[in-house]
CSV table of C-alpha atoms in Angstrom, one decimal:
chain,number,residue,atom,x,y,z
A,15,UNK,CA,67.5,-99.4,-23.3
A,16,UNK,CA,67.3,-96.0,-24.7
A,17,UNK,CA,64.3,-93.7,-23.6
A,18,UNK,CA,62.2,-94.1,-26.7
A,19,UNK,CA,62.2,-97.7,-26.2
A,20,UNK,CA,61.4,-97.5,-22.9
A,21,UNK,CA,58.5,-95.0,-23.3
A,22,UNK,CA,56.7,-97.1,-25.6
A,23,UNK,CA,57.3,-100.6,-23.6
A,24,UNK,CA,55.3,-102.0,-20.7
A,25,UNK,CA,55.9,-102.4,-17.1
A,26,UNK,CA,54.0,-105.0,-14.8
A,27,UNK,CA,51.8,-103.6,-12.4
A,28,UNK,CA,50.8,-106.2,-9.3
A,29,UNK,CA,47.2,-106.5,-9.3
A,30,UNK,CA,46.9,-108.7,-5.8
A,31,UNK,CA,44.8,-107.0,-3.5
A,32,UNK,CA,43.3,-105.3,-6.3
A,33,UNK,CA,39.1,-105.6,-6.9
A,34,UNK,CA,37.6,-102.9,-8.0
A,35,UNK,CA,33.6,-102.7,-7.2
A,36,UNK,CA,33.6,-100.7,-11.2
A,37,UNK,CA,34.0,-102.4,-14.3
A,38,UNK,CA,37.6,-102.0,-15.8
A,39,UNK,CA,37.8,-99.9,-19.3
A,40,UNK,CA,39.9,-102.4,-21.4
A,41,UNK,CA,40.9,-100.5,-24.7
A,42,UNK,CA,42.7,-102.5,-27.9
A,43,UNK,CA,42.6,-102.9,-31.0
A,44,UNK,CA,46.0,-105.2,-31.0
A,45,UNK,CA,45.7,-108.1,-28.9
A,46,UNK,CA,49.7,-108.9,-28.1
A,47,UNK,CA,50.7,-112.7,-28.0
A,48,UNK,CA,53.2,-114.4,-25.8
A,49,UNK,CA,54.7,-116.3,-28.6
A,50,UNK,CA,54.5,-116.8,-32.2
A,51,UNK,CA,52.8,-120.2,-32.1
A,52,UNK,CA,49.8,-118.8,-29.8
A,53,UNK,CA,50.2,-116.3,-32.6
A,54,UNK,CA,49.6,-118.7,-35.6
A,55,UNK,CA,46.7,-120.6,-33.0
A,56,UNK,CA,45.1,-117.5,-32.4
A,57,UNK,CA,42.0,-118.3,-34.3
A,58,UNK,CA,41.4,-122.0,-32.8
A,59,UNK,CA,41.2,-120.5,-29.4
A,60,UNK,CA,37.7,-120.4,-27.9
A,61,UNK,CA,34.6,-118.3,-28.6
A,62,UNK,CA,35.2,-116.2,-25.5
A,63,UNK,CA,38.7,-116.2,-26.2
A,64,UNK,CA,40.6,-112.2,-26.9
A,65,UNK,CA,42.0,-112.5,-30.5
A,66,UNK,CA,41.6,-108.8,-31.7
A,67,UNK,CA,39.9,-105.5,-30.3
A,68,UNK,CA,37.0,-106.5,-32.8
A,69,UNK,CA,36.1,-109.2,-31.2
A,70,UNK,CA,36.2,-107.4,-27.6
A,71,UNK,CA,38.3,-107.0,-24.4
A,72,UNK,CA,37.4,-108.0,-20.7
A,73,UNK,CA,35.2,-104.9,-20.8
A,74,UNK,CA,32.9,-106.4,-23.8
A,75,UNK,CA,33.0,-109.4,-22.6
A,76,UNK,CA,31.6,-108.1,-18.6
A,77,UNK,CA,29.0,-106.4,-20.6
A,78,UNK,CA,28.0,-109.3,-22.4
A,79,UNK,CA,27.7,-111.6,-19.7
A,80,UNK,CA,25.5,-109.5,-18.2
A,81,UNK,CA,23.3,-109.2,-20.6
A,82,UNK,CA,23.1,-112.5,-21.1
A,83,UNK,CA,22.1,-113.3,-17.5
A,84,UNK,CA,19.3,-111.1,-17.1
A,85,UNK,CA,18.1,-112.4,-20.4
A,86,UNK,CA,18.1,-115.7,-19.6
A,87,UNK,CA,20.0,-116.5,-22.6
A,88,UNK,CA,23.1,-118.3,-23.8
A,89,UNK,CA,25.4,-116.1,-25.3
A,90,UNK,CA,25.1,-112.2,-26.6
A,91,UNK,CA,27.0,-110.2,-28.9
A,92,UNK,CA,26.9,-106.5,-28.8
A,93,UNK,CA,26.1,-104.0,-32.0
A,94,UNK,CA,27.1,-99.9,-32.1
A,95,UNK,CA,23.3,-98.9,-32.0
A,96,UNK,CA,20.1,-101.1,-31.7
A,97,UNK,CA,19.1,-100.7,-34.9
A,98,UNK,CA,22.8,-102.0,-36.1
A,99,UNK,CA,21.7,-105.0,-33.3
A,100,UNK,CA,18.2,-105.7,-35.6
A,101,UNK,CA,20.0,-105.3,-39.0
A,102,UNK,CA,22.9,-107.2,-38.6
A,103,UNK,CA,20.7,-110.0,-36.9
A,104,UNK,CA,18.3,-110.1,-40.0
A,105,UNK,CA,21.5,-110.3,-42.1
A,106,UNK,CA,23.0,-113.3,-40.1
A,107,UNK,CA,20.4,-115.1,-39.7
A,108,UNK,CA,18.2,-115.1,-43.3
A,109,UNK,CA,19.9,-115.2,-46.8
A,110,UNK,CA,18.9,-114.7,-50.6
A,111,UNK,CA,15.9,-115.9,-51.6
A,112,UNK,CA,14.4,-116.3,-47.9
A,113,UNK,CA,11.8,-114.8,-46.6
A,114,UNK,CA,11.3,-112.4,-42.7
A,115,UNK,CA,7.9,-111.3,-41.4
A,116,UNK,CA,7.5,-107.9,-39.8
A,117,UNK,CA,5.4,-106.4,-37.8
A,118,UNK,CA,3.6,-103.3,-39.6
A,119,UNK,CA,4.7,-101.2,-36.0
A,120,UNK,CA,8.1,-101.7,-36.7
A,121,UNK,CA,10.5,-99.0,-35.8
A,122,UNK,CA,10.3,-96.8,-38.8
A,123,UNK,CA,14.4,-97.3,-39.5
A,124,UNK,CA,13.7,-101.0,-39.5
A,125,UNK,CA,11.0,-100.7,-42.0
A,126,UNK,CA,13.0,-98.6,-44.4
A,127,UNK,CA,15.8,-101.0,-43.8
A,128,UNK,CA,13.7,-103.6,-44.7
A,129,UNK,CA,12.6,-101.8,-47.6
A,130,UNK,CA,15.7,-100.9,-49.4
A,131,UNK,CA,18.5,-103.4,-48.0
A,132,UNK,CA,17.0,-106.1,-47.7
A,133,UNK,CA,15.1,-106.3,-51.0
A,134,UNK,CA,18.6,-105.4,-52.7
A,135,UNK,CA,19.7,-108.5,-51.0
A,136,UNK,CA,17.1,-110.8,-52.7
A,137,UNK,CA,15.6,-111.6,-49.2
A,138,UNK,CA,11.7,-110.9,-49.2
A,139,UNK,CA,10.2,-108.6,-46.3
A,140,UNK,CA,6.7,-109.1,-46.1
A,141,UNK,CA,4.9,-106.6,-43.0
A,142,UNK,CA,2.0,-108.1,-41.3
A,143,UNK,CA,-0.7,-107.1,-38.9
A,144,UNK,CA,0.5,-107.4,-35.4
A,145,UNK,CA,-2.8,-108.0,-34.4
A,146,UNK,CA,-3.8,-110.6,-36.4
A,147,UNK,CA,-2.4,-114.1,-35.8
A,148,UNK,CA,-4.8,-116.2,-38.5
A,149,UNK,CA,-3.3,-113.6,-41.4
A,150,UNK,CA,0.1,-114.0,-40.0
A,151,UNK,CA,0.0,-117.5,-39.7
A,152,UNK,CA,-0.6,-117.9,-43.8
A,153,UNK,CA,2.2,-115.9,-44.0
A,154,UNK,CA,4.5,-118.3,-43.3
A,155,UNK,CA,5.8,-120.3,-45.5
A,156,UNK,CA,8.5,-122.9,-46.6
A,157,UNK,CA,10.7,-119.4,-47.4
A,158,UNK,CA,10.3,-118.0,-44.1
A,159,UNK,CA,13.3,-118.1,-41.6
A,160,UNK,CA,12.4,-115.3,-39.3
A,161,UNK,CA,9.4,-113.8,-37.8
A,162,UNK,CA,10.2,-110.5,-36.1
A,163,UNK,CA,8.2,-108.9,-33.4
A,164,UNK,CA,7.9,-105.8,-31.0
A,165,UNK,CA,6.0,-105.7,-28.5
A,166,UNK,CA,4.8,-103.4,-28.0
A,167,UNK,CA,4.5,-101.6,-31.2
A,168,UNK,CA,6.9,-98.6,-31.9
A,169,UNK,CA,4.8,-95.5,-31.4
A,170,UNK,CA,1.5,-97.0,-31.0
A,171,UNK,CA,1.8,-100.0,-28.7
A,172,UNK,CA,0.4,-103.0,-30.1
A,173,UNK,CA,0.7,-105.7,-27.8
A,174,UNK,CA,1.7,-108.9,-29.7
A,175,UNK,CA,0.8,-112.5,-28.5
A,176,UNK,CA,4.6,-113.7,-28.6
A,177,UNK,CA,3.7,-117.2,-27.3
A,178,UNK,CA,1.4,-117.8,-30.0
A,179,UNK,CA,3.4,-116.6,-32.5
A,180,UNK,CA,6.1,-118.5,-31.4
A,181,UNK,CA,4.3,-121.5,-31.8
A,182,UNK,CA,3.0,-121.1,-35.0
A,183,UNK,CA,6.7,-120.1,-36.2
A,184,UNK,CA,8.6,-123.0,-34.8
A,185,UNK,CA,5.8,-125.2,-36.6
A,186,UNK,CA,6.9,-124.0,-39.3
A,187,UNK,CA,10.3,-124.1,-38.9
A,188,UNK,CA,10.9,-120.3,-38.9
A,189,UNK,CA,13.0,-118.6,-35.7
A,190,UNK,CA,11.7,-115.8,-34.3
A,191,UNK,CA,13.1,-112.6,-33.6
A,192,UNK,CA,11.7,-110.2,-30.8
A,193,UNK,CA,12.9,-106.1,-30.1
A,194,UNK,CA,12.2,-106.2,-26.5
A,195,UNK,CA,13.7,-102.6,-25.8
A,196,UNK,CA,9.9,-101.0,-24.4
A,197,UNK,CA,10.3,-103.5,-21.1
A,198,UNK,CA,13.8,-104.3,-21.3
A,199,UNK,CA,14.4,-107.8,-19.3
A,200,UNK,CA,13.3,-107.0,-15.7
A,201,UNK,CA,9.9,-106.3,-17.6
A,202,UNK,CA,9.6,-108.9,-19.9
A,203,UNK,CA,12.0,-112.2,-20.9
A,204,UNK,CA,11.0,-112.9,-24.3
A,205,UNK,CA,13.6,-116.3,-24.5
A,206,UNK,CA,11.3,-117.4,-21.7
A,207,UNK,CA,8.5,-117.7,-24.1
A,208,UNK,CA,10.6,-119.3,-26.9
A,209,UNK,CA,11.7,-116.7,-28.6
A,210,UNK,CA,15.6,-117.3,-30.8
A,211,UNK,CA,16.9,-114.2,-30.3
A,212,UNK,CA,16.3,-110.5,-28.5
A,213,UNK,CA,17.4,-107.4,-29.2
A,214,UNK,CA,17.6,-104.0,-26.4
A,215,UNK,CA,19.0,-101.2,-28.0
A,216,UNK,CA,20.8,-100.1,-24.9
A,217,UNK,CA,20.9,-96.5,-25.5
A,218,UNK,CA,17.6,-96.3,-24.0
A,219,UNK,CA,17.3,-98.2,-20.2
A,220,UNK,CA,20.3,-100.0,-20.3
A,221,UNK,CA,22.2,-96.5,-20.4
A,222,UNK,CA,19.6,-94.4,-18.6
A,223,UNK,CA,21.6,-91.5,-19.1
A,224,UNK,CA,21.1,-90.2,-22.7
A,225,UNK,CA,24.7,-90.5,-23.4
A,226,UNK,CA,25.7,-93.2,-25.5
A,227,UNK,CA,24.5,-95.8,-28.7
A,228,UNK,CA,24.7,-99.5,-28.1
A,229,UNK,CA,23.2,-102.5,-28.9
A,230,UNK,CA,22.5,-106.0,-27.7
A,231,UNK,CA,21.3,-109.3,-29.3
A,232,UNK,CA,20.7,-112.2,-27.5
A,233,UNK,CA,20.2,-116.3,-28.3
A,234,UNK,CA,18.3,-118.4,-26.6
A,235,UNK,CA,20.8,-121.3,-27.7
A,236,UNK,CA,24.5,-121.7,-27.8
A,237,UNK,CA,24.7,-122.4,-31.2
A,238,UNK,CA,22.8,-119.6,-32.8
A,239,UNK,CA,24.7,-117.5,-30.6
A,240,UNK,CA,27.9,-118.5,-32.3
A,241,UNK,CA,26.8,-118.1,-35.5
A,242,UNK,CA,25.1,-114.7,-34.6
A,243,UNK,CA,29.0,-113.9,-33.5
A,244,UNK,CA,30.7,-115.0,-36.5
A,245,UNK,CA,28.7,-113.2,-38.6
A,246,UNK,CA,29.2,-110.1,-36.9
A,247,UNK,CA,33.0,-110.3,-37.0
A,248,UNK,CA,32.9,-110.7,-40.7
A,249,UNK,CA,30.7,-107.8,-41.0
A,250,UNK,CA,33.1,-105.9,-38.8
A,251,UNK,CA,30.9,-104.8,-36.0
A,252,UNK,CA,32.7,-103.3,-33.3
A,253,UNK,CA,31.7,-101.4,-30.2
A,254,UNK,CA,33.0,-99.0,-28.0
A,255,UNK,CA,35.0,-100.3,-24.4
A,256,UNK,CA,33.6,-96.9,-23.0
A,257,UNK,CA,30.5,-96.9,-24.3
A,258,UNK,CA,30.1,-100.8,-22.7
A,259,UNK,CA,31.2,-99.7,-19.2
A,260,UNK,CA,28.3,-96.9,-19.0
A,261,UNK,CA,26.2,-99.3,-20.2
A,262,UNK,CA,27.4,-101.9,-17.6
A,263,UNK,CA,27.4,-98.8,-15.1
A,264,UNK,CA,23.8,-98.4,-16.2
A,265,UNK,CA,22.8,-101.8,-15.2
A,266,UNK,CA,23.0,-101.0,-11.6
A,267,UNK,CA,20.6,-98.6,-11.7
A,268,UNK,CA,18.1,-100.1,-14.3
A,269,UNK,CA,15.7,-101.4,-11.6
A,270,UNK,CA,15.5,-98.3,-9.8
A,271,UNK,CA,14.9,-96.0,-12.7
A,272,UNK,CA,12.7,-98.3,-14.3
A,273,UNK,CA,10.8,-98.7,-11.1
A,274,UNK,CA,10.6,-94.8,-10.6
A,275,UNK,CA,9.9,-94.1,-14.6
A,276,UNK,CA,6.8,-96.3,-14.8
A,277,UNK,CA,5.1,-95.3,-11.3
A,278,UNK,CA,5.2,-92.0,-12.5
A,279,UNK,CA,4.2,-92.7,-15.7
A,280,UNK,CA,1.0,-94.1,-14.7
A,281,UNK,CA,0.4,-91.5,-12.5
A,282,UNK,CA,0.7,-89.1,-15.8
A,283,UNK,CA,-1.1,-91.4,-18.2
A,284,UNK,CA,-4.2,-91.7,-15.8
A,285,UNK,CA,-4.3,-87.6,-15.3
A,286,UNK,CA,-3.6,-87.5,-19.0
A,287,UNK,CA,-6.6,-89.8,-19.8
A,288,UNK,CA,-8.9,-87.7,-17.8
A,289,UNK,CA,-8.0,-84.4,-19.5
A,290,UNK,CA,-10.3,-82.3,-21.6
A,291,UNK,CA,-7.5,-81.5,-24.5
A,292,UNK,CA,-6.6,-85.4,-24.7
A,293,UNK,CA,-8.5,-88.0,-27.1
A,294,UNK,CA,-6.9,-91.2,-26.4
A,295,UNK,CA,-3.6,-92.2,-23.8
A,296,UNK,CA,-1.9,-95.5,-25.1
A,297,UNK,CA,-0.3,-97.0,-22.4
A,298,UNK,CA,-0.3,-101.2,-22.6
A,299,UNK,CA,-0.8,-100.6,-18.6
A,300,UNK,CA,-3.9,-99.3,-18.7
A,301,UNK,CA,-6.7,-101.4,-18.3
A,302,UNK,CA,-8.6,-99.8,-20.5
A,303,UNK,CA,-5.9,-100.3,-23.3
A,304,UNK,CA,-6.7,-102.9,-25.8
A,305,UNK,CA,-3.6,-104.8,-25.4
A,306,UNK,CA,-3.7,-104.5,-21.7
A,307,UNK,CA,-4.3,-108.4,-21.3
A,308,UNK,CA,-1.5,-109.7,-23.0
A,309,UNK,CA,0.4,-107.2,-20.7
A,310,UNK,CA,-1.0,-108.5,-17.3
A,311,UNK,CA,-0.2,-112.2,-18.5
A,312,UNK,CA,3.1,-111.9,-20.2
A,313,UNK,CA,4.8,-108.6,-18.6
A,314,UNK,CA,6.1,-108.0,-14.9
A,315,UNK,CA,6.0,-104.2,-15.1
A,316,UNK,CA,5.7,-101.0,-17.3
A,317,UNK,CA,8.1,-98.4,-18.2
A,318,UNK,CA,7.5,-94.6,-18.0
A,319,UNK,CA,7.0,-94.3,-22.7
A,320,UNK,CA,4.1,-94.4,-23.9
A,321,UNK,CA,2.0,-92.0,-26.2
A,322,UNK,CA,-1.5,-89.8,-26.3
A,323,UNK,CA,-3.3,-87.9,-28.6
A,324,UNK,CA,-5.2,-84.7,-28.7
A,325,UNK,CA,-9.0,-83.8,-29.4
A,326,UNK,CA,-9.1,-82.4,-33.0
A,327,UNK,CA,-9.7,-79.3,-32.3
A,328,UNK,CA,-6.4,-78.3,-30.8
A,329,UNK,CA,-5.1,-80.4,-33.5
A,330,UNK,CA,-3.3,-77.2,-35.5
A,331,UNK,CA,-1.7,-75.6,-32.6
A,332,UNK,CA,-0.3,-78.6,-31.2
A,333,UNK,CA,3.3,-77.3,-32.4
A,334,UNK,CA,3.8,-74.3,-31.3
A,335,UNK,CA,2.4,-75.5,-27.9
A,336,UNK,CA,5.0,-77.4,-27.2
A,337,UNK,CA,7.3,-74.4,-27.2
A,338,UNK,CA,5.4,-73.8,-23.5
A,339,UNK,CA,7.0,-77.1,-21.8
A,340,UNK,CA,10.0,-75.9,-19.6
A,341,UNK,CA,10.8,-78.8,-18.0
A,342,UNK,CA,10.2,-81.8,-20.7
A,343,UNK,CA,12.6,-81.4,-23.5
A,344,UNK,CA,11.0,-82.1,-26.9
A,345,UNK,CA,13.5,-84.9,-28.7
A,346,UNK,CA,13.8,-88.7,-29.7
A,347,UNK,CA,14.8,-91.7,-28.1
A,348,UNK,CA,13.8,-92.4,-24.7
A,349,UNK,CA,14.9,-94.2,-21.4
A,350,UNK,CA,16.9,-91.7,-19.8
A,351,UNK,CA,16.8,-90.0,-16.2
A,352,UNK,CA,15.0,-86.6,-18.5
A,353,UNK,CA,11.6,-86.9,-19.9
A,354,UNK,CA,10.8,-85.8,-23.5
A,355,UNK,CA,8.2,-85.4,-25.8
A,356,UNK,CA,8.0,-86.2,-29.1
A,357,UNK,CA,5.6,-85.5,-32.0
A,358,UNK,CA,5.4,-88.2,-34.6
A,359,UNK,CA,3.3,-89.5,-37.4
A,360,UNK,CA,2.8,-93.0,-37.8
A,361,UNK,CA,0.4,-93.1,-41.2
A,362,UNK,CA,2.9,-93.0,-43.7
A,363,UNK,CA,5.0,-95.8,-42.5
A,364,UNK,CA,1.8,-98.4,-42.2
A,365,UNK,CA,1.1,-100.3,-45.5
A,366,UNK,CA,-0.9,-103.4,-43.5
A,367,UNK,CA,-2.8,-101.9,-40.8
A,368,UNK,CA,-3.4,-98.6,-41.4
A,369,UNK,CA,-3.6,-96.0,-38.3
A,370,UNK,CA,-6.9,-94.1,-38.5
A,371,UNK,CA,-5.9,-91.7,-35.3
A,372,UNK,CA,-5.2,-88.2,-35.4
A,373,UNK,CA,-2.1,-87.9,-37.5
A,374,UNK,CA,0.2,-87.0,-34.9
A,375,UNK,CA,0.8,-88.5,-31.9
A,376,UNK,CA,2.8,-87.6,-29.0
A,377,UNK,CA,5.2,-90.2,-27.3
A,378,UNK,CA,6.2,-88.7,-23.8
A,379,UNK,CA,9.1,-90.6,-21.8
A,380,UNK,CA,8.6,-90.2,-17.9
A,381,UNK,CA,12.0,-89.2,-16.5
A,382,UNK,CA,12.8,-89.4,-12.8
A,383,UNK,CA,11.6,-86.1,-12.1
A,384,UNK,CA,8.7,-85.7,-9.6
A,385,UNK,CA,5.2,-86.5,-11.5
A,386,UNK,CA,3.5,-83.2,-9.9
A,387,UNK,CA,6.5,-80.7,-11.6
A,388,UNK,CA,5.7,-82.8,-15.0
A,389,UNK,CA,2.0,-82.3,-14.8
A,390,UNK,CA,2.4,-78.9,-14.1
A,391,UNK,CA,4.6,-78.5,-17.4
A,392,UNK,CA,2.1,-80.7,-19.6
A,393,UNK,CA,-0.3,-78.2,-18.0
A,394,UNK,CA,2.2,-75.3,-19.5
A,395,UNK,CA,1.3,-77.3,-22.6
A,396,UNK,CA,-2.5,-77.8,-22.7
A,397,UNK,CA,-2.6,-73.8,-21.7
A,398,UNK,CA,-1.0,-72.7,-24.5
A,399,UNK,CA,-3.3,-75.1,-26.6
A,400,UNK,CA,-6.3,-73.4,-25.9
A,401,UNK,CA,-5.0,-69.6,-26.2
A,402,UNK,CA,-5.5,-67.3,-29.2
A,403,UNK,CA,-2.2,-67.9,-31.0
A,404,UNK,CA,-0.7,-63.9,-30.5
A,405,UNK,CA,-1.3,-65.0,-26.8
A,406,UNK,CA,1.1,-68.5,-27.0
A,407,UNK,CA,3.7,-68.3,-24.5
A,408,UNK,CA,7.6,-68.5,-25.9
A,409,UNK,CA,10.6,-69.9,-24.2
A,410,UNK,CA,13.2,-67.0,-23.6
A,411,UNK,CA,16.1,-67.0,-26.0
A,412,UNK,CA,19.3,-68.3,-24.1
């Protein structure tokens, strides 16, 4: 065998002893076959079964097993984001001429999704008030395959009754769909409660680490697990080996952090609620917080996200305030080991239940940094808030 055959062949390697506590990286996109018939058979072998790198390696399907346990579910398929994990659902799951419900709290890209794919597709999106369950329930009609739901809301909270709704749903023959991403599964097991399917968008806790974009959605039955599975092959969804093992890697930690996260993000909310430049703290943990029953009775625990708003007099300088925080980096997403803060508006995105707030608000994500050296930079914050704007301090260039 000449060297150029020989660099591009493979040798066995024993693995007998071999058992790694880590999760393997499996990378492929070409699956080789022992034979040509297993070859030609390749596509009657079973749902779990390794056909092409598409369809996932060991490493996917570690990842997805996983997920699947902690759940509580049948089977899971993974998506390249969580927002590629909610659209790619609502596409497999409703066609033309049907009908999904959404909650007016929606995460914004979901909404616009909703707005401009999904009407192109002939399927109606019709947003509803998360709040009210007699509105919702006409709602649903004869059309309606899917009710969707997150709890709680994107930005603002809203704590939906997902047992009720579920109930009403399945009445009417319509599945329902729940983003779950806010408590992940240690926090909250939506499939408990009769939910079809659940989506994390495991860039936030699942990861933990602010380092990759992944998705999960999960079935509560066999059946519509295989069909969510098919349909994502034929739409050519495909994640990351790598990306799956920090996820998986992420797992291991996900109590710990999520333990840490919403301790001290209580501790923050409370001190935040008692401060002179806040107006309101939104934290479903709270028992002050509107949705704080449904919480107690559905929920096992919190995370460290959640939002507040100023008084309206500090309203204009909120901005260039924020240039003050040292510590808490100003920037989206959340979930990770680093907290952040950011500024969003919420008014323009609400065409059911309008938000009559302040028009921003500020979602903070409680890292794992100690609570007093995060009050002290909010304090950095409020400071800068209340000085004559020549006097705002600026962070150094660099």
């Amino acid at each position: 065998m000449h060297d150029e055959t020989r660099s591009v062949s493979k040798v066995s390697v024993s693995l007998t002893g071999y058992d790694s506590l880590t999760v393997p990286i499996h990378r492929a996109s070409t699956i080789r076959y022992p034979n040509a018939a297993s070859f030609a058979a390749r596509f009657e072998r079973d749902a779990d079964g390794y056909v092409y790198g598409l369809y996932g390696t060991p490493t996917h399907r570690y990842l997805e097993k996983k997920i699947t346990e902690l759940e509580e579910g049948a089977r899971t398929v993974l998506a390249p984001s969580g927002q590629a994990a909610v659209t790619c659902a609502m596409l497999a799951l409703v066609e033309s001429g049907e009908r999904i419900l959404i909650p007016d709290t929606v995460y914004g890209p979901v909404r616009d999704f909703a707005t401009h794919e999904l009407s192109a597709l002939g399927i109606e999106a019709v947003f509803y008030d998360p709040l009210d369950l007699q509105e919702l329930e006409g709602l649903i009609n004869s059309r309606t395959r899917l009710v969707w739901t997150e709890s709680p809301g994107s930005v603002t909270l809203e704590m939906q009754d997902i047992p009720a709704i579920v109930r009403m749903a399945h009445a009417r023959g319509a599945l329902v769909g729940c983003d779950n991403t806010w408590a992940s599964p240690l926090n909250f097991k939506p499939l408990r409660h009769g939910v079809d399917v659940v989506v994390e968008a495991l860039s936030k806790h699942f990861s933990g680490h602010s380092d990759l974009i992944l998705g999960s959605v999960t079935a509560r039955d066999d059946t519509l697990g295989l069909k969510l599975k098919a349909a994502f092959g034929r739409l050519g969804v495909g994640t990351s080996p790598d990306d799956c093992a920090l996820a998986a890697r992420g797992i291991e930690t996900l109590a710990l952090r999520l333990q840490r996260s919403s301790v001290s993000g209580l501790q923050i909310a409370a001190w935040l609620a008692e401060h002179p430049c806040v107006e309101t703290v939104i934290h479903p943990a709270l028992p002050d917080n509107p949705g704080h029953g449904i919480w107690k009775r559905d929920f096992s625990g919190a995370c460290g996200v959640f939002t507040f708003t100023l008084r309206e007099q500090h309203a204009d300088r909120a901005f260039s305030a924020l240039d003050a925080l040292e510590l808490i980096s100003i920037g989206a997403s959340w979930g990770g080991t680093k907290s952040l803060i950011a500024p969003t508006s919420v008014k323009a995105l609400r065409t059911v239940r309008p938000w009559i707030g302040p028009d921003y608000l500020f979602r903070l994500n409680i890292g794992v940094e100690h609570p007093a050296d995060l009050k002290a930079d909010l304090e950095r914050f409020f400071t800068a808030l209340t000085l004559e704007p020549a006097a705002v301090p600026h962070k150094a260039a660099g």
